[in-house]
Amino acid sequence: MVNLNGKKAKIDYPCQWQYKLIGRFEELIKDDVKKFLNNKEYKIEVSNKSKKGKFISLNLFVTVQNEQARVKIFNQLSNSQVI
């Protein structure tokens, strides 16, 4: 994250973090999230659907303990074949 001064923004951990997920199949996305987050508590909700219904976006909310955990989840989600 970068603020207007070009410096990295300070994040106070632990905190709730939101990830935006976009894919074609809601259930497959939810299955991947469940697999990646194991037993962590999280909330996932539909954010939007494309006009033709081909794509869906979801918001994932999860508490992260530190920068390493936040980035790890991001990388796992980024490497998903369905997101």
PDB file of N, CA and C in Angstrom:
ATOM      1  N   MET A   1       0.817  -1.179   0.000  1.00  0.00           N
ATOM      2  CA  MET A   1       0.000   0.000   0.000  1.00  0.00           C
ATOM      3  C   MET A   1       0.862   1.243   0.000  1.00  0.00           C
ATOM      4  N   VAL A   2       0.445   2.242  -0.756  1.00  0.00           N
ATOM      5  CA  VAL A   2       1.206   3.486  -0.814  1.00  0.00           C
ATOM      6  C   VAL A   2       0.246   4.644  -0.578  1.00  0.00           C
ATOM      7  N   ASN A   3       0.660   5.588   0.253  1.00  0.00           N
ATOM      8  CA  ASN A   3      -0.161   6.778   0.441  1.00  0.00           C
ATOM      9  C   ASN A   3       0.298   7.853  -0.540  1.00  0.00           C
ATOM     10  N   LEU A   4      -0.254   9.021  -0.455  1.00  0.00           N
ATOM     11  CA  LEU A   4       0.068  10.079  -1.414  1.00  0.00           C
ATOM     12  C   LEU A   4       1.493  10.584  -1.311  1.00  0.00           C
ATOM     13  N   ASN A   5       2.138  10.369  -0.191  1.00  0.00           N
ATOM     14  CA  ASN A   5       3.515  10.819  -0.026  1.00  0.00           C
ATOM     15  C   ASN A   5       4.531   9.803  -0.534  1.00  0.00           C
ATOM     16  N   GLY A   6       4.057   8.690  -1.085  1.00  0.00           N
ATOM     17  CA  GLY A   6       4.950   7.665  -1.588  1.00  0.00           C
ATOM     18  C   GLY A   6       5.528   6.769  -0.512  1.00  0.00           C
ATOM     19  N   LYS A   7       5.013   6.883   0.707  1.00  0.00           N
ATOM     20  CA  LYS A   7       5.481   6.045   1.807  1.00  0.00           C
ATOM     21  C   LYS A   7       4.507   4.904   2.023  1.00  0.00           C
ATOM     22  N   LYS A   8       5.014   3.797   2.528  1.00  0.00           N
ATOM     23  CA  LYS A   8       4.173   2.650   2.815  1.00  0.00           C
ATOM     24  C   LYS A   8       3.245   2.977   3.981  1.00  0.00           C
ATOM     25  N   ALA A   9       1.968   2.680   3.796  1.00  0.00           N
ATOM     26  CA  ALA A   9       0.982   2.946   4.842  1.00  0.00           C
ATOM     27  C   ALA A   9       1.202   2.008   6.023  1.00  0.00           C
ATOM     28  N   LYS A  10       0.976   2.521   7.221  1.00  0.00           N
ATOM     29  CA  LYS A  10       1.120   1.708   8.434  1.00  0.00           C
ATOM     30  C   LYS A  10      -0.184   0.956   8.667  1.00  0.00           C
ATOM     31  N   ILE A  11      -0.070  -0.341   8.855  1.00  0.00           N
ATOM     32  CA  ILE A  11      -1.229  -1.182   9.144  1.00  0.00           C
ATOM     33  C   ILE A  11      -1.066  -1.700  10.559  1.00  0.00           C
ATOM     34  N   ASP A  12      -2.056  -1.480  11.382  1.00  0.00           N
ATOM     35  CA  ASP A  12      -2.029  -1.972  12.759  1.00  0.00           C
ATOM     36  C   ASP A  12      -2.626  -3.375  12.809  1.00  0.00           C
ATOM     37  N   TYR A  13      -1.787  -4.344  13.089  1.00  0.00           N
ATOM     38  CA  TYR A  13      -2.210  -5.746  13.178  1.00  0.00           C
ATOM     39  C   TYR A  13      -2.451  -6.119  14.628  1.00  0.00           C
ATOM     40  N   PRO A  14      -3.293  -7.100  14.878  1.00  0.00           N
ATOM     41  CA  PRO A  14      -4.171  -7.782  13.928  1.00  0.00           C
ATOM     42  C   PRO A  14      -5.280  -6.853  13.466  1.00  0.00           C
ATOM     43  N   CYS A  15      -5.782  -7.135  12.268  1.00  0.00           N
ATOM     44  CA  CYS A  15      -6.871  -6.329  11.716  1.00  0.00           C
ATOM     45  C   CYS A  15      -7.691  -7.178  10.755  1.00  0.00           C
ATOM     46  N   GLN A  16      -8.887  -6.706  10.473  1.00  0.00           N
ATOM     47  CA  GLN A  16      -9.710  -7.384   9.484  1.00  0.00           C
ATOM     48  C   GLN A  16      -9.309  -6.854   8.115  1.00  0.00           C
ATOM     49  N   TRP A  17      -9.070  -7.771   7.181  1.00  0.00           N
ATOM     50  CA  TRP A  17      -8.643  -7.404   5.846  1.00  0.00           C
ATOM     51  C   TRP A  17      -9.679  -7.862   4.844  1.00  0.00           C
ATOM     52  N   GLN A  18      -9.865  -7.077   3.805  1.00  0.00           N
ATOM     53  CA  GLN A  18     -10.824  -7.423   2.756  1.00  0.00           C
ATOM     54  C   GLN A  18     -10.080  -7.748   1.473  1.00  0.00           C
ATOM     55  N   TYR A  19     -10.436  -8.870   0.872  1.00  0.00           N
ATOM     56  CA  TYR A  19      -9.904  -9.271  -0.429  1.00  0.00           C
ATOM     57  C   TYR A  19     -11.069  -9.280  -1.411  1.00  0.00           C
ATOM     58  N   LYS A  20     -10.850  -8.812  -2.619  1.00  0.00           N
ATOM     59  CA  LYS A  20     -11.853  -8.847  -3.678  1.00  0.00           C
ATOM     60  C   LYS A  20     -11.534 -10.049  -4.561  1.00  0.00           C
ATOM     61  N   LEU A  21     -12.507 -10.934  -4.731  1.00  0.00           N
ATOM     62  CA  LEU A  21     -12.323 -12.153  -5.507  1.00  0.00           C
ATOM     63  C   LEU A  21     -13.236 -12.106  -6.728  1.00  0.00           C
ATOM     64  N   ILE A  22     -12.707 -12.414  -7.889  1.00  0.00           N
ATOM     65  CA  ILE A  22     -13.498 -12.413  -9.117  1.00  0.00           C
ATOM     66  C   ILE A  22     -13.266 -13.729  -9.838  1.00  0.00           C
ATOM     67  N   GLY A  23     -14.347 -14.355 -10.241  1.00  0.00           N
ATOM     68  CA  GLY A  23     -14.250 -15.620 -10.952  1.00  0.00           C
ATOM     69  C   GLY A  23     -15.552 -15.928 -11.660  1.00  0.00           C
ATOM     70  N   ARG A  24     -15.653 -17.160 -12.130  1.00  0.00           N
ATOM     71  CA  ARG A  24     -16.842 -17.544 -12.897  1.00  0.00           C
ATOM     72  C   ARG A  24     -17.839 -18.341 -12.068  1.00  0.00           C
ATOM     73  N   PHE A  25     -17.345 -19.100 -11.091  1.00  0.00           N
ATOM     74  CA  PHE A  25     -18.228 -20.021 -10.378  1.00  0.00           C
ATOM     75  C   PHE A  25     -18.132 -19.786  -8.872  1.00  0.00           C
ATOM     76  N   GLU A  26     -19.200 -19.275  -8.304  1.00  0.00           N
ATOM     77  CA  GLU A  26     -19.225 -18.901  -6.885  1.00  0.00           C
ATOM     78  C   GLU A  26     -18.831 -20.057  -5.971  1.00  0.00           C
ATOM     79  N   GLU A  27     -19.381 -21.225  -6.191  1.00  0.00           N
ATOM     80  CA  GLU A  27     -19.102 -22.361  -5.304  1.00  0.00           C
ATOM     81  C   GLU A  27     -17.640 -22.805  -5.378  1.00  0.00           C
ATOM     82  N   LEU A  28     -17.043 -22.766  -6.556  1.00  0.00           N
ATOM     83  CA  LEU A  28     -15.629 -23.131  -6.679  1.00  0.00           C
ATOM     84  C   LEU A  28     -14.739 -22.121  -5.963  1.00  0.00           C
ATOM     85  N   ILE A  29     -15.093 -20.857  -6.065  1.00  0.00           N
ATOM     86  CA  ILE A  29     -14.335 -19.824  -5.357  1.00  0.00           C
ATOM     87  C   ILE A  29     -14.431 -20.068  -3.855  1.00  0.00           C
ATOM     88  N   LYS A  30     -15.641 -20.308  -3.366  1.00  0.00           N
ATOM     89  CA  LYS A  30     -15.845 -20.542  -1.939  1.00  0.00           C
ATOM     90  C   LYS A  30     -15.103 -21.791  -1.465  1.00  0.00           C
ATOM     91  N   ASP A  31     -15.064 -22.831  -2.302  1.00  0.00           N
ATOM     92  CA  ASP A  31     -14.320 -24.049  -1.949  1.00  0.00           C
ATOM     93  C   ASP A  31     -12.829 -23.755  -1.806  1.00  0.00           C
ATOM     94  N   ASP A  32     -12.275 -22.952  -2.732  1.00  0.00           N
ATOM     95  CA  ASP A  32     -10.854 -22.594  -2.647  1.00  0.00           C
ATOM     96  C   ASP A  32     -10.569 -21.783  -1.389  1.00  0.00           C
ATOM     97  N   VAL A  33     -11.435 -20.819  -1.096  1.00  0.00           N
ATOM     98  CA  VAL A  33     -11.249 -19.992   0.095  1.00  0.00           C
ATOM     99  C   VAL A  33     -11.241 -20.874   1.335  1.00  0.00           C
ATOM    100  N   LYS A  34     -12.175 -21.786   1.423  1.00  0.00           N
ATOM    101  CA  LYS A  34     -12.252 -22.691   2.577  1.00  0.00           C
ATOM    102  C   LYS A  34     -10.971 -23.513   2.697  1.00  0.00           C
ATOM    103  N   LYS A  35     -10.457 -23.990   1.562  1.00  0.00           N
ATOM    104  CA  LYS A  35      -9.228 -24.795   1.554  1.00  0.00           C
ATOM    105  C   LYS A  35      -8.030 -23.949   2.012  1.00  0.00           C
ATOM    106  N   PHE A  36      -7.916 -22.743   1.512  1.00  0.00           N
ATOM    107  CA  PHE A  36      -6.779 -21.878   1.840  1.00  0.00           C
ATOM    108  C   PHE A  36      -6.805 -21.425   3.299  1.00  0.00           C
ATOM    109  N   LEU A  37      -7.993 -21.152   3.808  1.00  0.00           N
ATOM    110  CA  LEU A  37      -8.088 -20.577   5.153  1.00  0.00           C
ATOM    111  C   LEU A  37      -8.255 -21.630   6.239  1.00  0.00           C
ATOM    112  N   ASN A  38      -8.339 -22.892   5.864  1.00  0.00           N
ATOM    113  CA  ASN A  38      -8.465 -23.997   6.816  1.00  0.00           C
ATOM    114  C   ASN A  38      -9.539 -23.698   7.848  1.00  0.00           C
ATOM    115  N   ASN A  39      -9.162 -23.562   9.102  1.00  0.00           N
ATOM    116  CA  ASN A  39     -10.132 -23.354  10.172  1.00  0.00           C
ATOM    117  C   ASN A  39     -10.259 -21.903  10.610  1.00  0.00           C
ATOM    118  N   LYS A  40      -9.673 -20.973   9.843  1.00  0.00           N
ATOM    119  CA  LYS A  40      -9.782 -19.554  10.203  1.00  0.00           C
ATOM    120  C   LYS A  40     -11.218 -19.082  10.014  1.00  0.00           C
ATOM    121  N   GLU A  41     -11.618 -18.176  10.890  1.00  0.00           N
ATOM    122  CA  GLU A  41     -12.941 -17.585  10.764  1.00  0.00           C
ATOM    123  C   GLU A  41     -12.898 -16.503   9.688  1.00  0.00           C
ATOM    124  N   TYR A  42     -13.888 -16.502   8.807  1.00  0.00           N
ATOM    125  CA  TYR A  42     -13.960 -15.516   7.739  1.00  0.00           C
ATOM    126  C   TYR A  42     -15.407 -15.297   7.332  1.00  0.00           C
ATOM    127  N   LYS A  43     -15.608 -14.246   6.567  1.00  0.00           N
ATOM    128  CA  LYS A  43     -16.922 -13.943   6.019  1.00  0.00           C
ATOM    129  C   LYS A  43     -16.740 -13.710   4.534  1.00  0.00           C
ATOM    130  N   ILE A  44     -17.635 -14.268   3.729  1.00  0.00           N
ATOM    131  CA  ILE A  44     -17.567 -14.063   2.284  1.00  0.00           C
ATOM    132  C   ILE A  44     -18.969 -13.718   1.802  1.00  0.00           C
ATOM    133  N   GLU A  45     -19.029 -12.696   0.961  1.00  0.00           N
ATOM    134  CA  GLU A  45     -20.336 -12.270   0.462  1.00  0.00           C
ATOM    135  C   GLU A  45     -20.224 -11.825  -0.988  1.00  0.00           C
ATOM    136  N   VAL A  46     -21.315 -12.008  -1.717  1.00  0.00           N
ATOM    137  CA  VAL A  46     -21.361 -11.598  -3.113  1.00  0.00           C
ATOM    138  C   VAL A  46     -21.341 -10.081  -3.171  1.00  0.00           C
ATOM    139  N   SER A  47     -20.508  -9.569  -4.046  1.00  0.00           N
ATOM    140  CA  SER A  47     -20.368  -8.131  -4.220  1.00  0.00           C
ATOM    141  C   SER A  47     -21.095  -7.663  -5.478  1.00  0.00           C
ATOM    142  N   ASN A  48     -20.897  -8.410  -6.578  1.00  0.00           N
ATOM    143  CA  ASN A  48     -21.455  -7.988  -7.850  1.00  0.00           C
ATOM    144  C   ASN A  48     -21.469  -9.159  -8.817  1.00  0.00           C
ATOM    145  N   LYS A  49     -22.317  -9.060  -9.834  1.00  0.00           N
ATOM    146  CA  LYS A  49     -22.345 -10.035 -10.921  1.00  0.00           C
ATOM    147  C   LYS A  49     -22.271  -9.263 -12.230  1.00  0.00           C
ATOM    148  N   SER A  50     -21.585  -9.846 -13.207  1.00  0.00           N
ATOM    149  CA  SER A  50     -21.468  -9.176 -14.500  1.00  0.00           C
ATOM    150  C   SER A  50     -22.834  -9.119 -15.183  1.00  0.00           C
ATOM    151  N   LYS A  51     -22.978  -8.214 -16.117  1.00  0.00           N
ATOM    152  CA  LYS A  51     -24.257  -8.023 -16.805  1.00  0.00           C
ATOM    153  C   LYS A  51     -24.762  -9.299 -17.451  1.00  0.00           C
ATOM    154  N   LYS A  52     -23.865 -10.053 -18.053  1.00  0.00           N
ATOM    155  CA  LYS A  52     -24.261 -11.285 -18.740  1.00  0.00           C
ATOM    156  C   LYS A  52     -24.192 -12.503 -17.830  1.00  0.00           C
ATOM    157  N   GLY A  53     -23.797 -12.295 -16.589  1.00  0.00           N
ATOM    158  CA  GLY A  53     -23.778 -13.394 -15.629  1.00  0.00           C
ATOM    159  C   GLY A  53     -22.596 -14.334 -15.744  1.00  0.00           C
ATOM    160  N   LYS A  54     -21.582 -13.975 -16.520  1.00  0.00           N
ATOM    161  CA  LYS A  54     -20.421 -14.854 -16.677  1.00  0.00           C
ATOM    162  C   LYS A  54     -19.486 -14.798 -15.480  1.00  0.00           C
ATOM    163  N   PHE A  55     -19.426 -13.644 -14.827  1.00  0.00           N
ATOM    164  CA  PHE A  55     -18.483 -13.463 -13.725  1.00  0.00           C
ATOM    165  C   PHE A  55     -19.194 -12.982 -12.477  1.00  0.00           C
ATOM    166  N   ILE A  56     -18.591 -13.312 -11.358  1.00  0.00           N
ATOM    167  CA  ILE A  56     -19.108 -12.899 -10.062  1.00  0.00           C
ATOM    168  C   ILE A  56     -17.949 -12.359  -9.240  1.00  0.00           C
ATOM    169  N   SER A  57     -18.220 -11.337  -8.464  1.00  0.00           N
ATOM    170  CA  SER A  57     -17.191 -10.845  -7.549  1.00  0.00           C
ATOM    171  C   SER A  57     -17.697 -11.025  -6.124  1.00  0.00           C
ATOM    172  N   LEU A  58     -16.763 -11.388  -5.268  1.00  0.00           N
ATOM    173  CA  LEU A  58     -17.080 -11.605  -3.863  1.00  0.00           C
ATOM    174  C   LEU A  58     -16.108 -10.825  -3.000  1.00  0.00           C
ATOM    175  N   ASN A  59     -16.564 -10.436  -1.832  1.00  0.00           N
ATOM    176  CA  ASN A  59     -15.699  -9.815  -0.829  1.00  0.00           C
ATOM    177  C   ASN A  59     -15.415 -10.853   0.243  1.00  0.00           C
ATOM    178  N   LEU A  60     -14.148 -11.009   0.549  1.00  0.00           N
ATOM    179  CA  LEU A  60     -13.704 -11.917   1.602  1.00  0.00           C
ATOM    180  C   LEU A  60     -13.138 -11.075   2.735  1.00  0.00           C
ATOM    181  N   PHE A  61     -13.662 -11.291   3.931  1.00  0.00           N
ATOM    182  CA  PHE A  61     -13.196 -10.579   5.118  1.00  0.00           C
ATOM    183  C   PHE A  61     -12.578 -11.598   6.064  1.00  0.00           C
ATOM    184  N   VAL A  62     -11.341 -11.352   6.468  1.00  0.00           N
ATOM    185  CA  VAL A  62     -10.647 -12.263   7.372  1.00  0.00           C
ATOM    186  C   VAL A  62      -9.706 -11.454   8.260  1.00  0.00           C
ATOM    187  N   THR A  63      -9.568 -11.867   9.497  1.00  0.00           N
ATOM    188  CA  THR A  63      -8.631 -11.216  10.401  1.00  0.00           C
ATOM    189  C   THR A  63      -7.237 -11.756  10.141  1.00  0.00           C
ATOM    190  N   VAL A  64      -6.301 -10.848   9.894  1.00  0.00           N
ATOM    191  CA  VAL A  64      -4.907 -11.238   9.676  1.00  0.00           C
ATOM    192  C   VAL A  64      -4.083 -10.762  10.861  1.00  0.00           C
ATOM    193  N   GLN A  65      -3.136 -11.584  11.267  1.00  0.00           N
ATOM    194  CA  GLN A  65      -2.336 -11.300  12.453  1.00  0.00           C
ATOM    195  C   GLN A  65      -1.133 -10.414  12.172  1.00  0.00           C
ATOM    196  N   ASN A  66      -0.631 -10.481  10.918  1.00  0.00           N
ATOM    197  CA  ASN A  66       0.556  -9.713  10.573  1.00  0.00           C
ATOM    198  C   ASN A  66       0.698  -9.616   9.054  1.00  0.00           C
ATOM    199  N   GLU A  67       1.692  -8.871   8.618  1.00  0.00           N
ATOM    200  CA  GLU A  67       1.940  -8.661   7.182  1.00  0.00           C
ATOM    201  C   GLU A  67       2.180  -9.980   6.451  1.00  0.00           C
ATOM    202  N   GLN A  68       2.948 -10.850   7.068  1.00  0.00           N
ATOM    203  CA  GLN A  68       3.264 -12.140   6.449  1.00  0.00           C
ATOM    204  C   GLN A  68       1.991 -12.945   6.193  1.00  0.00           C
ATOM    205  N   ALA A  69       1.091 -12.993   7.148  1.00  0.00           N
ATOM    206  CA  ALA A  69      -0.166 -13.733   6.986  1.00  0.00           C
ATOM    207  C   ALA A  69      -1.028 -13.097   5.895  1.00  0.00           C
ATOM    208  N   ARG A  70      -1.081 -11.769   5.875  1.00  0.00           N
ATOM    209  CA  ARG A  70      -1.882 -11.059   4.870  1.00  0.00           C
ATOM    210  C   ARG A  70      -1.383 -11.358   3.464  1.00  0.00           C
ATOM    211  N   VAL A  71      -0.073 -11.303   3.283  1.00  0.00           N
ATOM    212  CA  VAL A  71       0.523 -11.549   1.971  1.00  0.00           C
ATOM    213  C   VAL A  71       0.383 -13.022   1.578  1.00  0.00           C
ATOM    214  N   LYS A  72       0.515 -13.921   2.533  1.00  0.00           N
ATOM    215  CA  LYS A  72       0.375 -15.351   2.247  1.00  0.00           C
ATOM    216  C   LYS A  72      -1.022 -15.657   1.703  1.00  0.00           C
ATOM    217  N   ILE A  73      -2.046 -15.111   2.337  1.00  0.00           N
ATOM    218  CA  ILE A  73      -3.416 -15.327   1.862  1.00  0.00           C
ATOM    219  C   ILE A  73      -3.568 -14.731   0.468  1.00  0.00           C
ATOM    220  N   PHE A  74      -3.059 -13.517   0.268  1.00  0.00           N
ATOM    221  CA  PHE A  74      -3.127 -12.891  -1.046  1.00  0.00           C
ATOM    222  C   PHE A  74      -2.481 -13.784  -2.114  1.00  0.00           C
ATOM    223  N   ASN A  75      -1.304 -14.313  -1.824  1.00  0.00           N
ATOM    224  CA  ASN A  75      -0.603 -15.158  -2.794  1.00  0.00           C
ATOM    225  C   ASN A  75      -1.365 -16.445  -3.075  1.00  0.00           C
ATOM    226  N   GLN A  76      -1.933 -17.050  -2.049  1.00  0.00           N
ATOM    227  CA  GLN A  76      -2.722 -18.260  -2.254  1.00  0.00           C
ATOM    228  C   GLN A  76      -3.925 -17.976  -3.153  1.00  0.00           C
ATOM    229  N   LEU A  77      -4.609 -16.890  -2.872  1.00  0.00           N
ATOM    230  CA  LEU A  77      -5.765 -16.526  -3.685  1.00  0.00           C
ATOM    231  C   LEU A  77      -5.349 -16.193  -5.114  1.00  0.00           C
ATOM    232  N   SER A  78      -4.235 -15.508  -5.267  1.00  0.00           N
ATOM    233  CA  SER A  78      -3.742 -15.139  -6.600  1.00  0.00           C
ATOM    234  C   SER A  78      -3.378 -16.351  -7.444  1.00  0.00           C
ATOM    235  N   ASN A  79      -2.927 -17.419  -6.795  1.00  0.00           N
ATOM    236  CA  ASN A  79      -2.517 -18.617  -7.500  1.00  0.00           C
ATOM    237  C   ASN A  79      -3.651 -19.595  -7.757  1.00  0.00           C
ATOM    238  N   SER A  80      -4.849 -19.260  -7.311  1.00  0.00           N
ATOM    239  CA  SER A  80      -6.004 -20.124  -7.512  1.00  0.00           C
ATOM    240  C   SER A  80      -6.351 -20.210  -9.003  1.00  0.00           C
ATOM    241  N   GLN A  81      -6.806 -21.356  -9.425  1.00  0.00           N
ATOM    242  CA  GLN A  81      -7.205 -21.553 -10.823  1.00  0.00           C
ATOM    243  C   GLN A  81      -8.638 -21.075 -11.079  1.00  0.00           C
ATOM    244  N   VAL A  82      -9.399 -20.797 -10.006  1.00  0.00           N
ATOM    245  CA  VAL A  82     -10.805 -20.407 -10.193  1.00  0.00           C
ATOM    246  C   VAL A  82     -11.073 -18.948  -9.848  1.00  0.00           C
ATOM    247  N   ILE A  83     -10.088 -18.281  -9.278  1.00  0.00           N
ATOM    248  CA  ILE A  83     -10.275 -16.880  -8.889  1.00  0.00           C
ATOM    249  C   ILE A  83      -9.498 -16.009  -9.867  1.00  0.00           C
TER     250      ILE A  83
END
